[in-house]
Amino acid sequence: MRNDSLMNGGLIGFGLGFLLASLALYRVASQVVPDYAMTWHLKGVAIVGGAGLVLGIVFEVLQRIRMKRRASESSE
């Protein structure tokens, strides 16, 4: 159970970090080098971060549903 929480937290942190880093980099790059701000390299960082964030949230929700199901089965 502890490893699942660590993995979910890691994925959520990874996703948020990548999204916030891409946002910060986009704001700087759009002012200094506008052509770089529109490249797929920069957009790919946001896509990877979004995927990590979504995976972390989905795994957390599935884990909570599984825990509720186990608790209801054990109480019966």
PDB file of C-alpha atoms in Angstrom:
ATOM      1  CA  MET A   1       0.000   0.000   0.000  1.00  0.00           C
ATOM      2  CA  ARG A   2       2.824   2.382   0.830  1.00  0.00           C
ATOM      3  CA  ASN A   3       4.520   1.776  -2.533  1.00  0.00           C
ATOM      4  CA  ASP A   4       1.301   2.603  -4.403  1.00  0.00           C
ATOM      5  CA  SER A   5       1.022   5.956  -2.637  1.00  0.00           C
ATOM      6  CA  LEU A   6       4.667   6.716  -3.321  1.00  0.00           C
ATOM      7  CA  MET A   7       4.233   5.921  -7.014  1.00  0.00           C
ATOM      8  CA  ASN A   8       1.049   8.006  -7.286  1.00  0.00           C
ATOM      9  CA  GLY A   9       2.663  10.955  -5.518  1.00  0.00           C
ATOM     10  CA  GLY A  10       5.728  10.638  -7.699  1.00  0.00           C
ATOM     11  CA  LEU A  11       3.688  10.660 -10.879  1.00  0.00           C
ATOM     12  CA  ILE A  12       1.622  13.635  -9.750  1.00  0.00           C
ATOM     13  CA  GLY A  13       4.760  15.542  -8.735  1.00  0.00           C
ATOM     14  CA  PHE A  14       6.484  14.604 -11.986  1.00  0.00           C
ATOM     15  CA  GLY A  15       3.476  15.804 -13.980  1.00  0.00           C
ATOM     16  CA  LEU A  16       3.104  19.080 -12.108  1.00  0.00           C
ATOM     17  CA  GLY A  17       6.831  19.743 -12.326  1.00  0.00           C
ATOM     18  CA  PHE A  18       6.923  19.216 -16.065  1.00  0.00           C
ATOM     19  CA  LEU A  19       3.796  21.310 -16.639  1.00  0.00           C
ATOM     20  CA  LEU A  20       5.032  24.207 -14.532  1.00  0.00           C
ATOM     21  CA  ALA A  21       8.513  24.026 -16.054  1.00  0.00           C
ATOM     22  CA  SER A  22       7.087  24.087 -19.570  1.00  0.00           C
ATOM     23  CA  LEU A  23       4.890  27.058 -18.666  1.00  0.00           C
ATOM     24  CA  ALA A  24       7.858  28.977 -17.242  1.00  0.00           C
ATOM     25  CA  LEU A  25      10.067  28.051 -20.187  1.00  0.00           C
ATOM     26  CA  TYR A  26       7.339  29.021 -22.656  1.00  0.00           C
ATOM     27  CA  ARG A  27       6.962  32.478 -21.138  1.00  0.00           C
ATOM     28  CA  VAL A  28      10.725  33.109 -21.321  1.00  0.00           C
ATOM     29  CA  ALA A  29      11.186  31.542 -24.746  1.00  0.00           C
ATOM     30  CA  SER A  30       8.256  33.426 -26.268  1.00  0.00           C
ATOM     31  CA  GLN A  31       9.889  36.730 -25.334  1.00  0.00           C
ATOM     32  CA  VAL A  32      13.513  35.873 -26.147  1.00  0.00           C
ATOM     33  CA  VAL A  33      13.265  33.320 -28.970  1.00  0.00           C
ATOM     34  CA  PRO A  34       9.690  33.316 -30.310  1.00  0.00           C
ATOM     35  CA  ASP A  35      10.388  30.575 -32.879  1.00  0.00           C
ATOM     36  CA  TYR A  36      11.459  28.119 -30.152  1.00  0.00           C
ATOM     37  CA  ALA A  37       8.244  28.683 -28.193  1.00  0.00           C
ATOM     38  CA  MET A  38       6.237  27.139 -31.035  1.00  0.00           C
ATOM     39  CA  THR A  39       8.377  23.998 -31.476  1.00  0.00           C
ATOM     40  CA  TRP A  40       7.215  20.484 -30.627  1.00  0.00           C
ATOM     41  CA  HIS A  41      10.198  20.058 -28.322  1.00  0.00           C
ATOM     42  CA  LEU A  42       8.719  22.573 -25.889  1.00  0.00           C
ATOM     43  CA  LYS A  43       5.159  21.352 -26.394  1.00  0.00           C
ATOM     44  CA  GLY A  44       6.324  17.771 -25.821  1.00  0.00           C
ATOM     45  CA  VAL A  45       7.461  18.671 -22.315  1.00  0.00           C
ATOM     46  CA  ALA A  46       3.925  19.816 -21.491  1.00  0.00           C
ATOM     47  CA  ILE A  47       2.432  16.679 -23.062  1.00  0.00           C
ATOM     48  CA  VAL A  48       4.698  14.399 -21.007  1.00  0.00           C
ATOM     49  CA  GLY A  49       3.883  16.367 -17.848  1.00  0.00           C
ATOM     50  CA  GLY A  50       0.166  16.202 -18.543  1.00  0.00           C
ATOM     51  CA  ALA A  51       0.358  12.461 -19.116  1.00  0.00           C
ATOM     52  CA  GLY A  52       2.227  11.956 -15.827  1.00  0.00           C
ATOM     53  CA  LEU A  53      -0.286  14.069 -13.940  1.00  0.00           C
ATOM     54  CA  VAL A  54      -3.273  12.254 -15.430  1.00  0.00           C
ATOM     55  CA  LEU A  55      -1.728   8.822 -14.764  1.00  0.00           C
ATOM     56  CA  GLY A  56      -0.988   9.733 -11.152  1.00  0.00           C
ATOM     57  CA  ILE A  57      -4.542  10.949 -10.569  1.00  0.00           C
ATOM     58  CA  VAL A  58      -6.094   7.933 -12.297  1.00  0.00           C
ATOM     59  CA  PHE A  59      -3.986   5.492 -10.272  1.00  0.00           C
ATOM     60  CA  GLU A  60      -4.893   7.307  -7.053  1.00  0.00           C
ATOM     61  CA  VAL A  61      -8.617   7.191  -7.832  1.00  0.00           C
ATOM     62  CA  LEU A  62      -8.443   3.499  -8.751  1.00  0.00           C
ATOM     63  CA  GLN A  63      -6.561   2.733  -5.547  1.00  0.00           C
ATOM     64  CA  ARG A  64      -9.169   4.535  -3.436  1.00  0.00           C
ATOM     65  CA  ILE A  65     -12.012   2.692  -5.177  1.00  0.00           C
ATOM     66  CA  ARG A  66     -10.216  -0.602  -4.582  1.00  0.00           C
ATOM     67  CA  MET A  67      -9.718   0.245  -0.887  1.00  0.00           C
ATOM     68  CA  LYS A  68     -13.417   1.135  -0.455  1.00  0.00           C
ATOM     69  CA  ARG A  69     -14.438  -2.111  -2.133  1.00  0.00           C
ATOM     70  CA  ARG A  70     -12.146  -4.140   0.145  1.00  0.00           C
ATOM     71  CA  ALA A  71     -13.461  -2.333   3.226  1.00  0.00           C
ATOM     72  CA  SER A  72     -17.079  -2.990   2.276  1.00  0.00           C
ATOM     73  CA  GLU A  73     -16.342  -6.674   1.554  1.00  0.00           C
ATOM     74  CA  SER A  74     -14.575  -7.162   4.882  1.00  0.00           C
ATOM     75  CA  SER A  75     -17.369  -5.485   6.846  1.00  0.00           C
ATOM     76  CA  GLU A  76     -20.013  -7.820   5.414  1.00  0.00           C
TER      77      GLU A  76
END
